[in-house]
Short mmCIF file of C-alpha atoms in Angstrom, two decimals:
data_model
loop_
_atom_site.label_atom_id
_atom_site.label_comp_id
_atom_site.label_asym_id
_atom_site.label_seq_id
_atom_site.Cartn_x
_atom_site.Cartn_y
_atom_site.Cartn_z
CA MET B 1153 -21.01 -7.63 -5.42
CA ALA B 1154 -17.49 -8.83 -6.17
CA THR B 1155 -15.71 -7.54 -9.26
CA TYR B 1156 -13.67 -9.95 -11.40
CA LEU B 1157 -10.96 -9.06 -13.88
CA ASP B 1158 -10.84 -10.78 -17.28
CA PHE B 1159 -8.25 -13.34 -16.20
CA GLU B 1160 -10.21 -14.16 -13.02
CA TYR B 1161 -13.45 -15.35 -14.62
CA LYS B 1162 -12.72 -19.08 -14.25
CA ILE B 1163 -12.25 -18.42 -10.55
CA LYS B 1164 -15.58 -16.61 -10.45
CA PHE B 1165 -17.49 -19.61 -11.82
CA ILE B 1166 -15.80 -22.02 -9.40
CA GLN B 1167 -16.53 -19.74 -6.44
CA GLU B 1168 -20.18 -19.52 -7.49
CA ASP B 1169 -20.34 -23.32 -7.60
CA ILE B 1170 -18.75 -23.44 -4.12
CA ILE B 1171 -21.47 -21.17 -2.75
CA SER B 1172 -24.11 -23.39 -4.35
CA ALA B 1173 -22.53 -26.51 -2.81
CA GLN B 1174 -22.45 -24.81 0.60
CA VAL B 1175 -26.16 -24.05 0.35
CA ARG B 1176 -26.85 -27.71 -0.52
CA HIS B 1177 -24.47 -28.91 2.24
CA ASP B 1178 -22.79 -31.12 -0.37
CA GLU B 1179 -19.49 -31.82 1.35
CA LEU B 1180 -18.07 -34.05 -1.41
CA ALA B 1181 -18.76 -31.48 -4.13
CA LEU B 1182 -17.37 -28.76 -1.88
CA GLU B 1183 -14.12 -30.64 -1.37
CA ASN B 1184 -13.69 -31.23 -5.12
CA LEU B 1185 -14.54 -27.64 -5.99
CA GLN B 1186 -12.09 -26.29 -3.42
CA GLU B 1187 -9.37 -28.48 -4.92
CA ASN B 1188 -10.23 -27.16 -8.39
CA LEU B 1189 -10.17 -23.59 -7.07
CA ASP B 1190 -6.72 -24.04 -5.53
CA LYS B 1191 -5.38 -25.45 -8.82
CA GLU B 1192 -6.89 -22.61 -10.87
CA VAL B 1193 -5.60 -19.94 -8.48
CA SER B 1194 -2.11 -21.43 -8.60
CA LYS B 1195 -2.22 -21.64 -12.40
CA ILE B 1196 -3.37 -18.04 -12.88
CA PHE B 1197 -1.62 -16.14 -10.11
CA ASN B 1198 1.76 -17.80 -10.46
CA ASN B 1199 1.96 -16.59 -14.06
CA LEU B 1200 0.75 -12.99 -13.89
CA SER B 1201 2.15 -10.37 -16.25
CA PRO B 1202 3.27 -6.96 -14.90
CA PHE B 1203 0.13 -5.38 -16.40
CA GLN B 1204 -2.11 -7.91 -14.67
CA LYS B 1205 -0.38 -7.08 -11.37
CA LEU B 1206 -1.06 -3.41 -12.05
CA GLN B 1207 -4.73 -4.27 -12.52
CA LEU B 1208 -4.73 -6.11 -9.19
CA ALA B 1209 -3.04 -3.16 -7.45
CA ARG B 1210 -5.89 -0.94 -8.69
CA HIS B 1211 -8.67 -3.48 -8.15
CA THR B 1212 -11.84 -1.84 -6.82
CA ASP B 1213 -12.22 -4.56 -4.17
CA ARG B 1214 -8.62 -4.32 -2.96
CA PRO B 1215 -8.42 -3.24 0.69
CA TYR B 1216 -7.54 0.38 1.29
CA ALA B 1217 -5.64 1.84 4.25
CA LEU B 1218 -8.77 2.27 6.38
CA ASP B 1219 -9.71 -1.39 5.81
CA TYR B 1220 -6.33 -2.50 7.13
CA ILE B 1221 -6.49 -0.04 10.02
CA ASN B 1222 -9.87 -1.43 11.07
CA LEU B 1223 -8.64 -5.03 10.75
CA LEU B 1224 -5.29 -4.52 12.48
CA MET B 1225 -5.80 -1.88 15.13
CA ARG B 1226 -7.70 -1.79 18.41
CA ASP B 1227 -8.41 1.08 20.79
CA LYS B 1228 -7.58 3.43 17.93
CA TYR B 1229 -7.96 7.19 17.87
CA GLU B 1230 -7.86 9.31 14.73
CA ILE B 1231 -5.73 12.44 14.50
CA HIS B 1232 -7.13 15.24 12.34
CA GLY B 1233 -5.71 18.31 10.64
CA ASP B 1234 -2.32 19.89 10.04
CA ARG B 1235 -3.00 22.89 12.35
CA HIS B 1236 -2.28 25.22 9.44
CA PHE B 1237 -5.03 24.93 6.82
CA ARG B 1238 -7.50 22.02 7.07
CA ASP B 1239 -7.97 18.28 7.52
CA ASP B 1240 -7.11 16.39 4.32
CA ALA B 1241 -9.24 13.23 4.16
CA ALA B 1242 -6.85 11.61 1.67
CA ILE B 1243 -4.41 11.04 4.56
CA LEU B 1244 -5.42 9.03 7.64
CA CYS B 1245 -3.54 9.13 10.96
CA TYR B 1246 -4.43 6.74 13.77
CA MET B 1247 -2.91 6.03 17.16
CA GLY B 1248 -3.72 2.68 18.73
CA TYR B 1249 -2.55 -0.89 19.20
CA ILE B 1250 -1.38 -3.57 16.79
CA GLY B 1251 -1.09 -6.68 18.88
CA ASN B 1252 0.45 -5.47 22.14
CA GLU B 1253 2.35 -2.64 20.48
CA LYS B 1254 1.14 0.94 20.81
CA VAL B 1255 1.72 2.43 17.35
CA MET B 1256 1.04 5.32 15.01
CA VAL B 1257 -0.36 4.42 11.58
CA ILE B 1258 -0.42 6.83 8.65
CA GLY B 1259 -2.19 5.82 5.44
CA GLU B 1260 -3.36 7.14 2.09
CA GLN B 1261 -7.05 6.49 1.47
CA LYS B 1262 -8.68 6.36 -1.99
CA GLY B 1263 -12.32 5.90 -0.99
CA ARG B 1264 -15.18 3.87 -2.45
CA GLY B 1265 -18.31 5.21 -4.10
CA THR B 1266 -18.64 8.61 -5.74
CA LYS B 1267 -19.16 10.69 -2.57
CA ASN B 1268 -16.36 8.99 -0.67
CA LYS B 1269 -13.94 9.19 -3.60
CA ILE B 1270 -14.57 12.93 -3.83
CA LYS B 1271 -14.15 13.29 -0.06
CA ARG B 1272 -10.83 11.41 -0.22
CA ASN B 1273 -9.83 13.19 -3.46
CA PHE B 1274 -9.29 9.77 -5.08
CA GLY B 1275 -6.37 9.15 -2.72
CA MET B 1276 -4.37 12.17 -3.95
CA PRO B 1277 -3.25 14.16 -0.90
CA HIS B 1278 -2.94 17.95 -0.76
CA PRO B 1279 0.01 19.65 0.99
CA GLU B 1280 -1.98 19.83 4.22
CA GLY B 1281 -2.34 16.04 4.08
CA TYR B 1282 1.40 15.55 4.06
CA ARG B 1283 1.77 18.15 6.82
CA LYS B 1284 -0.80 16.23 8.87
CA ALA B 1285 1.21 13.06 8.29
CA LEU B 1286 4.37 14.81 9.45
CA ARG B 1287 2.59 16.12 12.55
CA ALA B 1288 1.51 12.57 13.40
CA ALA B 1289 5.02 11.25 12.75
CA LYS B 1290 6.51 13.88 15.06
CA LEU B 1291 3.93 12.96 17.69
CA ALA B 1292 5.00 9.32 17.38
CA GLU B 1293 8.62 10.38 17.83
CA LYS B 1294 7.76 12.44 20.90
CA PHE B 1295 6.13 9.47 22.62
CA ASN B 1296 8.55 6.90 21.19
CA LEU B 1297 5.86 5.07 19.22
CA PRO B 1298 6.79 2.95 16.19
CA LEU B 1299 5.39 4.25 12.92
CA LEU B 1300 3.64 2.23 10.20
CA MET B 1301 2.90 3.98 6.90
CA LEU B 1302 0.52 2.51 4.30
CA ILE B 1303 1.07 3.81 0.76
CA ASP B 1304 -1.74 3.75 -1.79
CA THR B 1305 -1.99 6.73 -4.14
CA PRO B 1306 -1.82 7.50 -7.86
CA GLY B 1307 0.23 10.56 -6.83
CA ALA B 1308 0.09 13.85 -4.98
CA TYR B 1309 -2.75 16.13 -6.08
CA PRO B 1310 -1.52 18.37 -8.95
CA GLY B 1311 -4.24 21.04 -8.73
CA ILE B 1312 -3.71 24.80 -8.62
CA GLY B 1313 -4.69 25.08 -4.95
CA ALA B 1314 -2.20 22.38 -3.98
CA GLU B 1315 0.57 24.14 -5.88
CA GLU B 1316 -0.36 27.48 -4.29
CA ARG B 1317 0.02 25.86 -0.86
CA ASN B 1318 3.47 24.48 -1.80
CA GLN B 1319 2.89 20.83 -2.64
CA SER B 1320 6.53 20.23 -3.59
CA GLU B 1321 7.78 21.84 -0.38
CA ALA B 1322 5.44 19.69 1.73
CA ILE B 1323 6.72 16.52 0.06
CA ALA B 1324 10.37 17.60 0.32
CA ARG B 1325 9.89 18.50 3.99
CA ASN B 1326 8.50 15.03 4.70
CA LEU B 1327 11.44 13.38 2.95
CA LEU B 1328 13.86 15.37 5.11
CA GLU B 1329 12.03 14.98 8.42
CA LEU B 1330 11.18 11.29 8.04
CA SER B 1331 14.79 10.49 7.16
CA GLN B 1332 15.81 11.95 10.55
CA LEU B 1333 12.94 10.58 12.65
CA LYS B 1334 14.25 8.83 15.76
CA THR B 1335 11.43 6.30 16.17
CA PRO B 1336 11.41 2.96 14.26
CA THR B 1337 9.56 3.37 10.94
CA ILE B 1338 8.12 0.84 8.49
CA SER B 1339 6.44 1.73 5.21
CA VAL B 1340 4.35 -0.63 3.09
CA VAL B 1341 2.94 -0.14 -0.42
CA ILE B 1342 -0.50 -1.78 -0.17
CA GLY B 1343 -1.71 -0.92 -3.67
CA GLU B 1344 -0.47 1.80 -5.97
CA GLY B 1345 2.60 3.87 -5.10
CA GLY B 1346 2.73 6.89 -7.36
CA SER B 1347 5.72 9.24 -7.55
CA GLY B 1348 6.31 11.85 -4.84
CA GLY B 1349 2.85 11.24 -3.45
CA ALA B 1350 4.08 7.85 -2.29
CA LEU B 1351 7.62 8.92 -1.36
CA ALA B 1352 6.25 11.54 1.04
CA ILE B 1353 5.33 8.75 3.48
CA GLY B 1354 7.81 6.23 2.11
CA VAL B 1355 11.08 7.13 3.85
CA ALA B 1356 11.52 4.49 6.54
CA ASP B 1357 13.85 2.00 8.18
CA LYS B 1358 12.04 -0.76 6.29
CA PHE B 1359 10.29 -0.27 2.95
CA ALA B 1360 8.15 -3.16 1.75
CA MET B 1361 5.60 -3.88 -0.95
CA MET B 1362 2.72 -6.30 -0.98
CA ARG B 1363 2.90 -9.06 -3.58
CA TYR B 1364 0.52 -7.39 -6.05
CA SER B 1365 1.38 -3.74 -5.45
CA VAL B 1366 3.22 -1.38 -7.82
CA PHE B 1367 5.56 1.56 -7.29
CA SER B 1368 6.55 4.00 -10.02
CA VAL B 1369 7.69 7.53 -10.78
CA ILE B 1370 4.73 8.02 -13.17
CA SER B 1371 1.65 6.04 -14.10
CA PRO B 1372 2.00 3.69 -17.10
CA GLU B 1373 -0.71 5.72 -18.87
CA GLY B 1374 1.26 8.92 -18.33
CA CYS B 1375 4.48 7.24 -19.45
CA SER B 1376 2.93 5.91 -22.67
CA ALA B 1377 1.38 9.31 -23.38
CA ILE B 1378 4.79 10.99 -23.06
CA LEU B 1379 6.86 8.38 -24.93
CA TRP B 1380 4.43 7.37 -27.67
CA ASN B 1381 1.74 10.05 -27.49
CA ASP B 1382 -0.67 7.16 -26.97
CA PRO B 1383 -2.11 6.40 -23.49
CA THR B 1384 -3.50 3.08 -24.78
CA LYS B 1385 0.03 1.62 -24.79
CA ALA B 1386 -0.06 1.41 -20.99
CA GLU B 1387 0.62 -2.32 -21.04
CA ALA B 1388 3.87 -1.88 -22.98
CA ALA B 1389 4.88 0.92 -20.62
CA THR B 1390 4.13 -1.27 -17.59
CA ASN B 1391 6.40 -4.02 -18.90
CA ALA B 1392 9.21 -1.54 -19.60
CA MET B 1393 9.01 0.47 -16.36
CA LYS B 1394 9.75 -2.39 -13.90
CA ILE B 1395 7.14 -1.32 -11.34
CA THR B 1396 6.20 -4.63 -9.70
CA SER B 1397 7.41 -5.73 -6.28
CA GLU B 1398 9.60 -8.48 -7.80
CA ASP B 1399 11.29 -6.02 -10.17
CA LEU B 1400 11.98 -3.47 -7.44
CA LYS B 1401 13.26 -6.09 -5.04
CA GLU B 1402 15.66 -7.34 -7.71
CA LEU B 1403 16.88 -3.75 -8.20
CA ASN B 1404 17.38 -3.35 -4.41
CA LEU B 1405 14.96 -0.43 -4.31
CA ILE B 1406 12.78 -2.07 -1.64
CA ASP B 1407 13.63 -4.20 1.38
CA ASP B 1408 10.95 -6.89 1.36
CA ILE B 1409 7.92 -8.33 -0.40
CA ILE B 1410 4.96 -9.14 1.84
CA ALA B 1411 3.35 -12.42 0.79
CA GLU B 1412 -0.30 -11.47 0.66
CA PRO B 1413 -2.63 -14.41 -0.12
CA LEU B 1414 -1.90 -15.87 -3.57
CA ILE B 1415 -5.46 -15.18 -4.71
CA GLY B 1416 -4.95 -11.51 -3.83
CA ALA B 1417 -5.89 -9.16 -1.01
CA HIS B 1418 -9.14 -8.33 -2.82
CA ARG B 1419 -10.32 -11.93 -2.27
CA ASP B 1420 -8.85 -12.45 1.21
CA ARG B 1421 -8.75 -9.25 3.25
CA ASP B 1422 -8.21 -10.96 6.57
CA GLY B 1423 -5.25 -12.92 5.22
CA ALA B 1424 -3.71 -9.77 3.72
CA ALA B 1425 -4.16 -7.80 6.96
CA ALA B 1426 -2.62 -10.66 8.95
CA ALA B 1427 0.38 -10.68 6.60
CA ILE B 1428 0.95 -6.93 7.12
CA GLY B 1429 0.52 -7.20 10.88
CA GLU B 1430 2.92 -10.13 11.12
CA TYR B 1431 5.52 -8.38 8.97
CA PHE B 1432 5.25 -5.16 10.98
CA LEU B 1433 5.67 -6.83 14.35
CA GLU B 1434 8.54 -9.04 13.18
CA GLU B 1435 10.48 -6.18 11.60
CA LEU B 1436 9.79 -3.91 14.56
CA ALA B 1437 11.36 -6.49 16.87
CA LYS B 1438 14.44 -6.60 14.61
CA LEU B 1439 14.73 -2.80 14.55
CA ARG B 1440 14.53 -2.67 18.34
CA SER B 1441 17.25 -5.28 18.68
CA VAL B 1442 19.86 -2.76 17.53
CA SER B 1443 20.86 0.58 19.02
CA GLU B 1444 19.31 3.82 17.81
CA GLU B 1445 22.66 4.96 16.40
CA GLU B 1446 23.09 1.75 14.42
CA ARG B 1447 19.50 1.88 13.14
CA MET B 1448 19.88 5.51 12.02
CA GLN B 1449 23.17 4.76 10.30
CA THR B 1450 21.61 1.79 8.48
CA ARG B 1451 18.74 4.00 7.34
CA TYR B 1452 21.20 6.65 6.12
CA ASN B 1453 23.28 4.10 4.22
CA LYS B 1454 20.17 2.71 2.55
CA LEU B 1455 18.92 6.13 1.46
CA VAL B 1456 22.24 7.33 0.04
CA GLY B 1457 22.78 3.96 -1.64
CA VAL B 1458 19.64 4.19 -3.80
CA GLY B 1459 20.65 4.16 -7.44
CA ALA B 1460 24.18 2.92 -6.81
CA TYR B 1461 25.51 0.34 -9.26
CA SER B 1462 28.69 -1.45 -10.19
CA GLU B 1463 29.96 -2.61 -13.57
#
């Protein structure tokens, strides 16, 4: 059963009427209802606040990495384990094809339902998850496969076990190694990009965000708890933190915004997957059109230029 946010309820009623008209085979009513739906979607989604975009990024029906992998990839094979400790289910690594391109895809997976959320640790990877991601990235480099990374995490897992196994070192190692990886790399925030947990698979030649994704150094709830000692002021923190794709693009902290369907990926999974696939293949062609030396220098300039400003 679909879940609707408060500002989506008018859309819910129209979509229910559309289903009823489809059952009755009432083509005239269906045409009018579809026109009304398009108008309502345009009215609502062209005027979203940053907090509403945060809600969409966390929507329970929003596609996760595995959904996109299943929609985009064929002849895929999953890679397990970091060969040091265990297989972290919060990180997925798949080798397969997107279109005619043989690729490696690394993604963070939140999971649905109680059992699956616990299995995936709510999308919060342990150090062994990041080490598995690095192993897959190195494998892609060895066989000259382009790398696509799908970011969707509230952050790296902050538990005692993760700290004992050097969580910060695992993240730092990924930042270093991915910055030097020879193969073309593209990273996309598909939902929620939280702090170092997102950065650990976010260093790439191209860094993009989907229209309704967010990327931040801390969650708005954590920020409001620190600044105002009141987690309920998350909306005010969201507005102040500039975490939406439009804000980050304006600040030159990301390269591109992927135009997922206006109604949101949670209502049109196929359209959202197609948008990611199209962006990946187009940008990959651009990256391959330049020499490896030029591509690596461009990546270096982008990384060292983060935070630069002029008065």
